[in-house]
């Protein structure tokens, strides 16, 4: 059992992590000498800001966060084929700024043996249920031993929902959750034959200033920092973006990387179809969670002009190997940084694009629909068992109370 295991953070006042309130005297930094090590694990397939938020909350419960990532074979056995390969998933999780270490090929069921092997005090998971192929709770053993902590699931985002947006391919998907086509699609995609699981449904994300503050670094550029500016959609933040930002980060000894994010309407102008798949609020959090990023400009102008460069005192402007779309008037959006001699094209060695990911999903559409329906059916079965258990416990306590009288 853990003593003094919980590290107090701002989140504790609201108890966002879903934990009992820590005793202040036992947990104050002066009194607590040893480092509290935490374990999280999962598939981390199609990593989104919901995953990042879970890891942020977990890190707030201790000092050192280790994340176990399952192999493709393990995920296929228990859930169905992942969208991203294990190598891609390992790299994505490493890029999340709250992660201190990752364990490749972590077992699907979390055991006390795993926690002890990595010297972790307890494991942290979201408040949804993770089941094995035969319907068992994967955290049963660590829960029984009192080495399990829970954090709140991020409202408004799920992998299911993002896949749904990609498959639907309608321009209105950011605002049109009530659209009957979208409802029909989600009915097929996120519902089993018997009702609806609260963990696999579709909901809309609501941005708050508090969430941005929680994700932001809060660090100002320091004298001697090289201020590097990049701009784009950074839609469905993925491994291609991570590789690019890592290369940008390596352009200086003390980099301060600012990412300019274009508003949804601007992205749609140059990308067409139903892009962006993630709205500006979602893209903001996705980029802020990346360890190579210091600051985000929300709704950056498309042309990287004199005002922007002077305002942020930009030393270097970078762009990947992807095509630079002209501005509305046909001009080059990077004309000013080129004129100043501070523009650089970066080859990250990874040419994966958001389009490629959408194609992966569409090609495997039937597999994902089947996978989600199977997952939901298991979750609904567990809810039924939990309800019955609660009813039995209630009946027993009522019977005990009546005999006492």
mmCIF file of C-alpha atoms in Angstrom:
data_model
loop_
_atom_site.group_PDB
_atom_site.id
_atom_site.type_symbol
_atom_site.label_atom_id
_atom_site.label_comp_id
_atom_site.label_asym_id
_atom_site.label_seq_id
_atom_site.Cartn_x
_atom_site.Cartn_y
_atom_site.Cartn_z
ATOM 1 C CA UNK A 1 0.000 0.000 0.000
ATOM 2 C CA UNK A 2 1.110 3.541 -0.641
ATOM 3 C CA UNK A 3 1.647 6.070 2.068
ATOM 4 C CA UNK A 4 1.955 9.742 1.105
ATOM 5 C CA UNK A 5 1.493 8.477 -2.455
ATOM 6 C CA UNK A 6 -0.469 11.413 -3.777
ATOM 7 C CA UNK A 7 1.336 14.539 -4.948
ATOM 8 C CA UNK A 8 -0.801 17.653 -4.488
ATOM 9 C CA UNK A 9 -1.535 19.748 -7.589
ATOM 10 C CA UNK A 10 -3.983 22.485 -8.534
ATOM 11 C CA UNK A 11 -6.293 19.760 -9.820
ATOM 12 C CA UNK A 12 -6.692 18.350 -6.312
ATOM 13 C CA UNK A 13 -8.842 21.275 -5.183
ATOM 14 C CA UNK A 14 -11.481 20.108 -7.617
ATOM 15 C CA UNK A 15 -10.389 16.498 -7.152
ATOM 16 C CA UNK A 16 -10.452 16.177 -10.949
ATOM 17 C CA UNK A 17 -8.350 13.044 -10.661
ATOM 18 C CA UNK A 18 -11.211 11.303 -8.872
ATOM 19 C CA UNK A 19 -9.032 10.545 -5.813
ATOM 20 C CA UNK A 20 -9.760 11.026 -2.168
ATOM 21 C CA UNK A 21 -8.378 14.311 -0.899
ATOM 22 C CA UNK A 22 -4.753 13.936 0.286
ATOM 23 C CA UNK A 23 -3.888 14.743 3.886
ATOM 24 C CA UNK A 24 -1.915 17.963 3.551
ATOM 25 C CA UNK A 25 0.555 17.347 6.383
ATOM 26 C CA UNK A 26 1.546 13.934 5.035
ATOM 27 C CA UNK A 27 1.893 15.146 1.455
ATOM 28 C CA UNK A 28 3.614 18.491 1.775
ATOM 29 C CA UNK A 29 6.799 18.643 -0.358
ATOM 30 C CA UNK A 30 9.060 19.148 2.697
ATOM 31 C CA UNK A 31 7.740 16.017 4.411
ATOM 32 C CA UNK A 32 7.666 13.761 1.350
ATOM 33 C CA UNK A 33 11.200 12.694 0.536
ATOM 34 C CA UNK A 34 10.824 9.920 -1.989
ATOM 35 C CA UNK A 35 9.779 10.131 -5.627
ATOM 36 C CA UNK A 36 6.270 8.807 -6.355
ATOM 37 C CA UNK A 37 6.327 6.696 -9.513
ATOM 38 C CA UNK A 38 3.149 6.199 -11.547
ATOM 39 C CA UNK A 39 2.131 3.689 -14.190
ATOM 40 C CA UNK A 40 -0.336 4.246 -17.042
ATOM 41 C CA UNK A 41 -0.918 1.821 -19.883
ATOM 42 C CA UNK A 42 -3.019 1.508 -23.000
ATOM 43 C CA UNK A 43 -3.173 1.123 -26.768
ATOM 44 C CA UNK A 44 -2.652 4.848 -27.446
ATOM 45 C CA UNK A 45 -3.916 4.298 -30.966
ATOM 46 C CA UNK A 46 -4.810 7.532 -32.768
ATOM 47 C CA UNK A 47 -3.467 9.530 -29.810
ATOM 48 C CA UNK A 48 -5.616 12.621 -29.185
ATOM 49 C CA UNK A 49 -5.831 15.327 -26.530
ATOM 50 C CA UNK A 50 -8.085 13.065 -24.421
ATOM 51 C CA UNK A 51 -5.157 10.661 -23.981
ATOM 52 C CA UNK A 52 -2.841 13.615 -23.269
ATOM 53 C CA UNK A 53 -5.247 14.955 -20.650
ATOM 54 C CA UNK A 54 -5.348 11.578 -18.907
ATOM 55 C CA UNK A 55 -1.536 11.515 -18.766
ATOM 56 C CA UNK A 56 -1.475 15.128 -17.526
ATOM 57 C CA UNK A 57 -3.840 14.243 -14.679
ATOM 58 C CA UNK A 58 -1.834 11.113 -13.870
ATOM 59 C CA UNK A 59 1.430 13.061 -13.702
ATOM 60 C CA UNK A 60 -0.270 15.438 -11.232
ATOM 61 C CA UNK A 61 -0.649 12.523 -8.780
ATOM 62 C CA UNK A 62 3.094 11.942 -8.439
ATOM 63 C CA UNK A 63 6.545 12.756 -9.766
ATOM 64 C CA UNK A 64 7.617 10.267 -12.438
ATOM 65 C CA UNK A 65 5.234 8.887 -15.065
ATOM 66 C CA UNK A 66 5.912 5.616 -16.907
ATOM 67 C CA UNK A 67 3.573 4.713 -19.775
ATOM 68 C CA UNK A 68 3.207 1.145 -21.006
ATOM 69 C CA UNK A 69 2.127 0.798 -24.657
ATOM 70 C CA UNK A 70 0.684 -2.483 -25.990
ATOM 71 C CA UNK A 71 1.922 -4.251 -29.133
ATOM 72 C CA UNK A 72 -0.106 -4.574 -32.347
ATOM 73 C CA UNK A 73 -0.567 -8.314 -31.668
ATOM 74 C CA UNK A 74 -1.992 -7.740 -28.162
ATOM 75 C CA UNK A 75 -4.407 -5.054 -29.373
ATOM 76 C CA UNK A 76 -5.572 -7.200 -32.309
ATOM 77 C CA UNK A 77 -6.279 -10.078 -29.923
ATOM 78 C CA UNK A 78 -8.338 -8.048 -27.444
ATOM 79 C CA UNK A 79 -9.887 -5.250 -29.524
ATOM 80 C CA UNK A 80 -9.170 -5.576 -33.232
ATOM 81 C CA UNK A 81 -6.456 -4.101 -35.474
ATOM 82 C CA UNK A 82 -4.933 -0.736 -34.470
ATOM 83 C CA UNK A 83 -4.792 2.161 -36.966
ATOM 84 C CA UNK A 84 -1.149 2.919 -36.178
ATOM 85 C CA UNK A 85 1.777 0.523 -35.891
ATOM 86 C CA UNK A 86 3.397 -0.040 -32.503
ATOM 87 C CA UNK A 87 6.499 1.946 -33.560
ATOM 88 C CA UNK A 88 4.286 4.927 -34.492
ATOM 89 C CA UNK A 89 2.360 4.622 -31.222
ATOM 90 C CA UNK A 90 5.536 4.433 -29.108
ATOM 91 C CA UNK A 91 6.838 7.610 -30.730
ATOM 92 C CA UNK A 92 3.539 9.486 -30.272
ATOM 93 C CA UNK A 93 3.415 8.733 -26.545
ATOM 94 C CA UNK A 94 7.086 9.721 -26.091
ATOM 95 C CA UNK A 95 6.241 13.136 -27.566
ATOM 96 C CA UNK A 96 3.614 13.928 -24.874
ATOM 97 C CA UNK A 97 5.255 16.338 -22.457
ATOM 98 C CA UNK A 98 3.987 14.757 -19.207
ATOM 99 C CA UNK A 99 5.541 11.351 -20.015
ATOM 100 C CA UNK A 100 8.926 10.579 -18.426
ATOM 101 C CA UNK A 101 9.479 7.085 -19.803
ATOM 102 C CA UNK A 102 7.693 4.526 -21.978
ATOM 103 C CA UNK A 103 7.663 0.742 -21.825
ATOM 104 C CA UNK A 104 7.286 -0.878 -25.238
ATOM 105 C CA UNK A 105 5.133 -4.012 -25.472
ATOM 106 C CA UNK A 106 3.494 -3.660 -22.041
ATOM 107 C CA UNK A 107 1.097 -6.522 -21.127
ATOM 108 C CA UNK A 108 -2.607 -5.917 -21.845
ATOM 109 C CA UNK A 109 -3.629 -6.862 -18.299
ATOM 110 C CA UNK A 110 -2.053 -4.674 -15.618
ATOM 111 C CA UNK A 111 -0.560 -6.848 -12.849
ATOM 112 C CA UNK A 112 1.112 -6.124 -9.521
ATOM 113 C CA UNK A 113 4.170 -7.837 -10.995
ATOM 114 C CA UNK A 114 4.373 -5.117 -13.707
ATOM 115 C CA UNK A 115 4.005 -2.310 -11.125
ATOM 116 C CA UNK A 116 6.738 -3.869 -8.973
ATOM 117 C CA UNK A 117 9.020 -4.519 -11.957
ATOM 118 C CA UNK A 118 9.041 -0.786 -12.785
ATOM 119 C CA UNK A 119 9.009 0.258 -9.127
ATOM 120 C CA UNK A 120 5.649 2.055 -9.475
ATOM 121 C CA UNK A 121 3.525 2.963 -6.461
ATOM 122 C CA UNK A 122 0.234 2.712 -8.318
ATOM 123 C CA UNK A 123 -1.376 2.777 -11.722
ATOM 124 C CA UNK A 124 -3.754 5.437 -13.036
ATOM 125 C CA UNK A 125 -6.554 4.938 -15.553
ATOM 126 C CA UNK A 126 -9.550 6.887 -16.854
ATOM 127 C CA UNK A 127 -13.014 6.342 -15.374
ATOM 128 C CA UNK A 128 -14.127 4.035 -18.187
ATOM 129 C CA UNK A 129 -13.812 0.256 -18.277
ATOM 130 C CA UNK A 130 -11.083 -1.673 -20.112
ATOM 131 C CA UNK A 131 -11.923 -5.301 -20.785
ATOM 132 C CA UNK A 132 -9.962 -8.315 -21.966
ATOM 133 C CA UNK A 133 -11.116 -10.508 -24.845
ATOM 134 C CA UNK A 134 -13.141 -12.594 -22.351
ATOM 135 C CA UNK A 135 -14.804 -9.580 -20.729
ATOM 136 C CA UNK A 136 -12.680 -9.243 -17.565
ATOM 137 C CA UNK A 137 -11.652 -5.873 -16.082
ATOM 138 C CA UNK A 138 -7.943 -5.508 -16.927
ATOM 139 C CA UNK A 139 -7.306 -3.602 -13.661
ATOM 140 C CA UNK A 140 -9.009 -6.062 -11.279
ATOM 141 C CA UNK A 141 -5.777 -7.231 -9.580
ATOM 142 C CA UNK A 142 -4.303 -3.775 -8.904
ATOM 143 C CA UNK A 143 -7.714 -2.493 -7.727
ATOM 144 C CA UNK A 144 -7.948 -5.308 -5.154
ATOM 145 C CA UNK A 145 -4.453 -4.465 -3.886
ATOM 146 C CA UNK A 146 -5.350 -0.774 -3.431
ATOM 147 C CA UNK A 147 -2.818 0.316 -6.046
ATOM 148 C CA UNK A 148 -5.246 1.856 -8.532
ATOM 149 C CA UNK A 149 -6.148 5.523 -8.993
ATOM 150 C CA UNK A 150 -8.695 6.993 -11.343
ATOM 151 C CA UNK A 151 -8.766 10.193 -13.374
ATOM 152 C CA UNK A 152 -11.607 11.823 -15.281
ATOM 153 C CA UNK A 153 -12.179 10.942 -18.907
ATOM 154 C CA UNK A 154 -12.058 14.015 -21.200
ATOM 155 C CA UNK A 155 -15.582 14.922 -22.250
ATOM 156 C CA UNK A 156 -16.229 15.459 -25.936
ATOM 157 C CA UNK A 157 -13.575 13.324 -27.591
ATOM 158 C CA UNK A 158 -13.027 9.672 -28.305
ATOM 159 C CA UNK A 159 -11.211 7.716 -30.977
ATOM 160 C CA UNK A 160 -14.640 6.437 -32.033
ATOM 161 C CA UNK A 161 -15.884 9.968 -32.627
ATOM 162 C CA UNK A 162 -12.774 10.982 -34.607
ATOM 163 C CA UNK A 163 -13.068 7.873 -36.802
ATOM 164 C CA UNK A 164 -16.735 8.728 -37.266
ATOM 165 C CA UNK A 165 -15.887 12.233 -38.482
ATOM 166 C CA UNK A 166 -13.402 10.812 -41.000
ATOM 167 C CA UNK A 167 -15.849 8.257 -42.351
ATOM 168 C CA UNK A 168 -18.665 10.752 -42.671
ATOM 169 C CA UNK A 169 -16.708 13.302 -44.735
ATOM 170 C CA UNK A 170 -19.129 16.209 -44.412
ATOM 171 C CA UNK A 171 -18.030 19.823 -44.022
ATOM 172 C CA UNK A 172 -20.482 20.417 -41.193
ATOM 173 C CA UNK A 173 -19.190 17.787 -38.777
ATOM 174 C CA UNK A 174 -17.753 20.277 -36.257
ATOM 175 C CA UNK A 175 -21.074 21.881 -35.514
ATOM 176 C CA UNK A 176 -23.525 19.366 -36.819
ATOM 177 C CA UNK A 177 -23.742 16.600 -34.241
ATOM 178 C CA UNK A 178 -27.546 16.803 -34.661
ATOM 179 C CA UNK A 179 -27.218 16.134 -38.389
ATOM 180 C CA UNK A 180 -29.346 12.994 -39.070
ATOM 181 C CA UNK A 181 -26.588 11.540 -41.318
ATOM 182 C CA UNK A 182 -24.105 11.876 -38.470
ATOM 183 C CA UNK A 183 -26.572 10.346 -36.009
ATOM 184 C CA UNK A 184 -27.180 7.455 -38.396
ATOM 185 C CA UNK A 185 -23.452 6.920 -38.793
ATOM 186 C CA UNK A 186 -22.774 6.978 -35.045
ATOM 187 C CA UNK A 187 -25.711 4.639 -34.477
ATOM 188 C CA UNK A 188 -24.003 2.125 -36.775
ATOM 189 C CA UNK A 189 -20.566 2.833 -35.415
ATOM 190 C CA UNK A 190 -20.873 3.295 -31.663
ATOM 191 C CA UNK A 191 -23.910 1.236 -30.700
ATOM 192 C CA UNK A 192 -24.397 -2.425 -30.164
ATOM 193 C CA UNK A 193 -27.756 -4.114 -30.718
ATOM 194 C CA UNK A 194 -28.796 -3.552 -27.067
ATOM 195 C CA UNK A 195 -28.653 0.093 -26.156
ATOM 196 C CA UNK A 196 -25.764 2.464 -25.704
ATOM 197 C CA UNK A 197 -22.533 2.487 -23.713
ATOM 198 C CA UNK A 198 -21.638 5.735 -21.911
ATOM 199 C CA UNK A 199 -17.943 5.154 -22.735
ATOM 200 C CA UNK A 200 -18.090 4.670 -26.500
ATOM 201 C CA UNK A 201 -20.605 7.375 -27.446
ATOM 202 C CA UNK A 202 -20.116 10.620 -29.343
ATOM 203 C CA UNK A 203 -20.096 14.006 -27.637
ATOM 204 C CA UNK A 204 -18.834 17.479 -28.435
ATOM 205 C CA UNK A 205 -15.810 19.032 -26.805
ATOM 206 C CA UNK A 206 -16.259 22.327 -24.954
ATOM 207 C CA UNK A 207 -13.098 24.412 -24.662
ATOM 208 C CA UNK A 208 -12.423 26.351 -21.467
ATOM 209 C CA UNK A 209 -9.653 28.773 -20.565
ATOM 210 C CA UNK A 210 -8.819 26.504 -17.619
ATOM 211 C CA UNK A 211 -8.094 23.581 -19.963
ATOM 212 C CA UNK A 212 -5.786 25.726 -22.105
ATOM 213 C CA UNK A 213 -3.949 26.895 -18.957
ATOM 214 C CA UNK A 214 -3.546 23.289 -17.793
ATOM 215 C CA UNK A 215 -2.011 22.307 -21.151
ATOM 216 C CA UNK A 216 0.093 25.450 -21.752
ATOM 217 C CA UNK A 217 3.742 25.616 -20.687
ATOM 218 C CA UNK A 218 3.342 29.124 -19.279
ATOM 219 C CA UNK A 219 6.979 29.832 -20.139
ATOM 220 C CA UNK A 220 8.046 33.094 -21.766
ATOM 221 C CA UNK A 221 11.000 33.081 -24.179
ATOM 222 C CA UNK A 222 14.268 33.795 -22.330
ATOM 223 C CA UNK A 223 17.247 35.845 -23.529
ATOM 224 C CA UNK A 224 19.410 33.565 -25.674
ATOM 225 C CA UNK A 225 16.455 31.464 -26.900
ATOM 226 C CA UNK A 226 16.028 31.012 -30.656
ATOM 227 C CA UNK A 227 12.417 31.800 -31.506
ATOM 228 C CA UNK A 228 11.193 29.481 -34.255
ATOM 229 C CA UNK A 229 7.802 29.928 -35.889
ATOM 230 C CA UNK A 230 5.861 27.269 -37.807
ATOM 231 C CA UNK A 231 2.294 27.449 -39.077
ATOM 232 C CA UNK A 232 -0.361 25.077 -40.355
ATOM 233 C CA UNK A 233 -3.501 23.089 -39.597
ATOM 234 C CA UNK A 234 -1.836 20.337 -37.515
ATOM 235 C CA UNK A 235 -5.081 18.440 -37.965
ATOM 236 C CA UNK A 236 -5.514 15.025 -36.283
ATOM 237 C CA UNK A 237 -2.132 15.666 -34.659
ATOM 238 C CA UNK A 238 -0.074 12.642 -35.730
ATOM 239 C CA UNK A 239 3.387 11.113 -36.003
ATOM 240 C CA UNK A 240 4.187 13.126 -39.176
ATOM 241 C CA UNK A 241 3.659 16.326 -37.179
ATOM 242 C CA UNK A 242 5.733 14.997 -34.266
ATOM 243 C CA UNK A 243 8.685 14.123 -36.526
ATOM 244 C CA UNK A 244 8.511 17.574 -38.141
ATOM 245 C CA UNK A 245 8.339 19.431 -34.797
ATOM 246 C CA UNK A 246 11.200 17.355 -33.388
ATOM 247 C CA UNK A 247 13.371 18.368 -36.369
ATOM 248 C CA UNK A 248 12.320 22.016 -35.922
ATOM 249 C CA UNK A 249 13.237 21.780 -32.230
ATOM 250 C CA UNK A 250 16.702 20.506 -33.178
ATOM 251 C CA UNK A 251 17.423 23.598 -35.322
ATOM 252 C CA UNK A 252 18.743 25.498 -32.286
ATOM 253 C CA UNK A 253 20.507 24.878 -29.008
ATOM 254 C CA UNK A 254 17.810 26.695 -27.016
ATOM 255 C CA UNK A 255 14.689 26.553 -29.178
ATOM 256 C CA UNK A 256 11.408 28.293 -28.326
ATOM 257 C CA UNK A 257 8.932 26.853 -30.842
ATOM 258 C CA UNK A 258 5.749 28.804 -31.593
ATOM 259 C CA UNK A 259 3.055 27.031 -33.623
ATOM 260 C CA UNK A 260 0.569 29.203 -35.533
ATOM 261 C CA UNK A 261 -2.744 27.370 -35.970
ATOM 262 C CA UNK A 262 -5.111 28.485 -38.726
ATOM 263 C CA UNK A 263 -8.818 28.852 -38.010
ATOM 264 C CA UNK A 264 -11.124 26.097 -39.332
ATOM 265 C CA UNK A 265 -12.450 28.256 -42.180
ATOM 266 C CA UNK A 266 -8.908 29.028 -43.381
ATOM 267 C CA UNK A 267 -7.907 25.349 -43.261
ATOM 268 C CA UNK A 268 -10.991 24.419 -45.244
ATOM 269 C CA UNK A 269 -10.119 27.070 -47.864
ATOM 270 C CA UNK A 270 -6.786 25.458 -48.707
ATOM 271 C CA UNK A 271 -7.445 21.815 -47.769
ATOM 272 C CA UNK A 272 -11.025 21.473 -49.073
ATOM 273 C CA UNK A 273 -13.290 18.440 -48.476
ATOM 274 C CA UNK A 274 -14.338 18.268 -44.817
ATOM 275 C CA UNK A 275 -11.048 19.436 -43.369
ATOM 276 C CA UNK A 276 -10.160 20.161 -40.640
ATOM 277 C CA UNK A 277 -11.365 17.002 -38.899
ATOM 278 C CA UNK A 278 -10.538 18.553 -35.521
ATOM 279 C CA UNK A 279 -11.743 22.045 -34.746
ATOM 280 C CA UNK A 280 -9.432 24.878 -33.663
ATOM 281 C CA UNK A 281 -9.988 24.178 -29.935
ATOM 282 C CA UNK A 282 -9.096 20.511 -30.284
ATOM 283 C CA UNK A 283 -6.062 21.270 -32.456
ATOM 284 C CA UNK A 284 -4.837 23.813 -29.865
ATOM 285 C CA UNK A 285 -4.741 21.227 -27.072
ATOM 286 C CA UNK A 286 -3.231 18.539 -29.328
ATOM 287 C CA UNK A 287 -0.292 20.789 -30.241
ATOM 288 C CA UNK A 288 0.186 22.172 -26.706
ATOM 289 C CA UNK A 289 0.573 18.605 -25.379
ATOM 290 C CA UNK A 290 3.674 18.097 -27.554
ATOM 291 C CA UNK A 291 6.981 18.398 -25.698
ATOM 292 C CA UNK A 292 8.663 20.290 -28.592
ATOM 293 C CA UNK A 293 6.132 23.161 -28.533
ATOM 294 C CA UNK A 294 6.426 26.223 -26.271
ATOM 295 C CA UNK A 295 3.498 28.347 -27.445
ATOM 296 C CA UNK A 296 0.494 28.285 -29.794
ATOM 297 C CA UNK A 297 -1.075 31.183 -31.722
ATOM 298 C CA UNK A 298 -4.793 30.372 -31.920
ATOM 299 C CA UNK A 299 -6.085 31.552 -35.296
ATOM 300 C CA UNK A 300 -2.778 32.695 -36.811
ATOM 301 C CA UNK A 301 -2.876 34.810 -39.979
ATOM 302 C CA UNK A 302 -2.218 32.758 -43.106
ATOM 303 C CA UNK A 303 0.487 35.110 -44.380
ATOM 304 C CA UNK A 304 3.536 35.125 -42.092
ATOM 305 C CA UNK A 305 3.971 38.880 -42.325
ATOM 306 C CA UNK A 306 6.087 41.652 -40.835
ATOM 307 C CA UNK A 307 3.737 42.304 -37.859
ATOM 308 C CA UNK A 308 3.784 38.688 -36.703
ATOM 309 C CA UNK A 309 7.557 38.298 -37.131
ATOM 310 C CA UNK A 310 8.265 41.542 -35.254
ATOM 311 C CA UNK A 311 5.701 40.876 -32.505
ATOM 312 C CA UNK A 312 7.214 37.498 -31.574
ATOM 313 C CA UNK A 313 10.798 38.540 -32.462
ATOM 314 C CA UNK A 314 11.058 35.481 -34.710
ATOM 315 C CA UNK A 315 14.575 34.269 -35.591
ATOM 316 C CA UNK A 316 13.613 31.408 -37.897
ATOM 317 C CA UNK A 317 10.502 30.309 -39.839
ATOM 318 C CA UNK A 318 10.219 26.647 -40.817
ATOM 319 C CA UNK A 319 7.927 24.701 -43.127
ATOM 320 C CA UNK A 320 7.883 20.992 -44.014
ATOM 321 C CA UNK A 321 8.183 19.410 -47.457
ATOM 322 C CA UNK A 322 4.408 19.626 -48.001
ATOM 323 C CA UNK A 323 3.036 22.032 -50.584
ATOM 324 C CA UNK A 324 2.719 25.702 -49.594
ATOM 325 C CA UNK A 325 -0.744 26.843 -50.707
ATOM 326 C CA UNK A 326 -0.938 30.462 -51.901
ATOM 327 C CA UNK A 327 -2.843 33.088 -49.916
ATOM 328 C CA UNK A 328 -6.321 34.264 -51.039
ATOM 329 C CA UNK A 329 -4.744 36.852 -53.351
ATOM 330 C CA UNK A 330 -2.400 34.254 -54.859
ATOM 331 C CA UNK A 331 0.681 35.549 -53.002
ATOM 332 C CA UNK A 332 3.304 33.438 -51.199
ATOM 333 C CA UNK A 333 2.454 33.380 -47.442
ATOM 334 C CA UNK A 334 6.185 33.051 -46.662
ATOM 335 C CA UNK A 335 7.363 35.982 -48.825
ATOM 336 C CA UNK A 336 8.457 38.131 -45.836
ATOM 337 C CA UNK A 337 10.529 35.482 -43.981
ATOM 338 C CA UNK A 338 12.141 34.511 -47.328
ATOM 339 C CA UNK A 339 12.976 38.194 -47.943
ATOM 340 C CA UNK A 340 14.607 38.389 -44.490
ATOM 341 C CA UNK A 341 16.584 35.194 -45.142
ATOM 342 C CA UNK A 342 15.065 33.395 -42.129
ATOM 343 C CA UNK A 343 12.951 30.805 -43.963
ATOM 344 C CA UNK A 344 13.994 27.154 -43.876
ATOM 345 C CA UNK A 345 12.418 24.030 -45.405
ATOM 346 C CA UNK A 346 12.669 21.067 -43.035
ATOM 347 C CA UNK A 347 12.742 17.452 -44.193
ATOM 348 C CA UNK A 348 11.580 15.332 -41.276
ATOM 349 C CA UNK A 349 12.009 12.108 -43.225
ATOM 350 C CA UNK A 350 8.340 11.318 -42.628
ATOM 351 C CA UNK A 351 5.839 12.132 -45.360
ATOM 352 C CA UNK A 352 2.735 10.884 -43.524
ATOM 353 C CA UNK A 353 -0.164 13.341 -43.916
ATOM 354 C CA UNK A 354 -3.625 13.691 -42.402
ATOM 355 C CA UNK A 355 -4.989 12.489 -45.776
ATOM 356 C CA UNK A 356 -3.010 9.247 -45.407
ATOM 357 C CA UNK A 357 -4.565 8.587 -42.004
ATOM 358 C CA UNK A 358 -8.078 9.210 -43.323
ATOM 359 C CA UNK A 359 -7.313 6.702 -46.106
ATOM 360 C CA UNK A 360 -6.167 4.091 -43.558
ATOM 361 C CA UNK A 361 -9.460 4.489 -41.715
ATOM 362 C CA UNK A 362 -11.639 4.352 -44.820
ATOM 363 C CA UNK A 363 -9.863 1.238 -46.129
ATOM 364 C CA UNK A 364 -10.486 -0.532 -42.821
ATOM 365 C CA UNK A 365 -13.919 0.942 -42.237
ATOM 366 C CA UNK A 366 -15.795 -2.344 -41.762
ATOM 367 C CA UNK A 367 -13.180 -3.655 -39.334
ATOM 368 C CA UNK A 368 -13.461 -0.532 -37.178
ATOM 369 C CA UNK A 369 -17.256 -0.560 -37.183
ATOM 370 C CA UNK A 370 -17.241 -4.211 -36.123
ATOM 371 C CA UNK A 371 -14.563 -3.539 -33.499
ATOM 372 C CA UNK A 372 -16.533 -0.717 -31.908
ATOM 373 C CA UNK A 373 -19.808 -2.617 -31.831
ATOM 374 C CA UNK A 374 -18.022 -5.551 -30.152
ATOM 375 C CA UNK A 375 -16.419 -3.209 -27.605
ATOM 376 C CA UNK A 376 -19.738 -1.569 -26.824
ATOM 377 C CA UNK A 377 -21.545 -4.898 -26.402
ATOM 378 C CA UNK A 378 -18.903 -5.939 -23.821
ATOM 379 C CA UNK A 379 -19.244 -2.630 -21.963
ATOM 380 C CA UNK A 380 -23.048 -2.890 -21.828
ATOM 381 C CA UNK A 381 -22.771 -6.457 -20.452
ATOM 382 C CA UNK A 382 -20.452 -5.202 -17.683
ATOM 383 C CA UNK A 383 -22.863 -2.372 -16.808
ATOM 384 C CA UNK A 384 -25.678 -4.920 -16.419
ATOM 385 C CA UNK A 385 -23.523 -7.014 -14.044
ATOM 386 C CA UNK A 386 -22.566 -3.880 -12.055
ATOM 387 C CA UNK A 387 -26.228 -2.830 -11.776
ATOM 388 C CA UNK A 388 -27.261 -6.298 -10.526
ATOM 389 C CA UNK A 389 -24.429 -6.295 -7.973
ATOM 390 C CA UNK A 390 -25.483 -2.838 -6.729
ATOM 391 C CA UNK A 391 -29.112 -3.981 -6.398
ATOM 392 C CA UNK A 392 -28.054 -7.087 -4.450
ATOM 393 C CA UNK A 393 -25.871 -5.018 -2.122
ATOM 394 C CA UNK A 394 -28.722 -2.563 -1.579
ATOM 395 C CA UNK A 395 -31.177 -5.371 -0.817
ATOM 396 C CA UNK A 396 -28.701 -6.910 1.638
ATOM 397 C CA UNK A 397 -28.115 -3.619 3.443
ATOM 398 C CA UNK A 398 -31.901 -2.991 3.616
ATOM 399 C CA UNK A 399 -32.414 -6.483 5.017
ATOM 400 C CA UNK A 400 -29.656 -5.913 7.606
ATOM 401 C CA UNK A 401 -31.177 -2.545 8.565
ATOM 402 C CA UNK A 402 -34.664 -4.042 9.026
ATOM 403 C CA UNK A 403 -33.372 -6.914 11.214
ATOM 404 C CA UNK A 404 -31.455 -4.402 13.339
ATOM 405 C CA UNK A 405 -34.757 -2.632 14.093
#
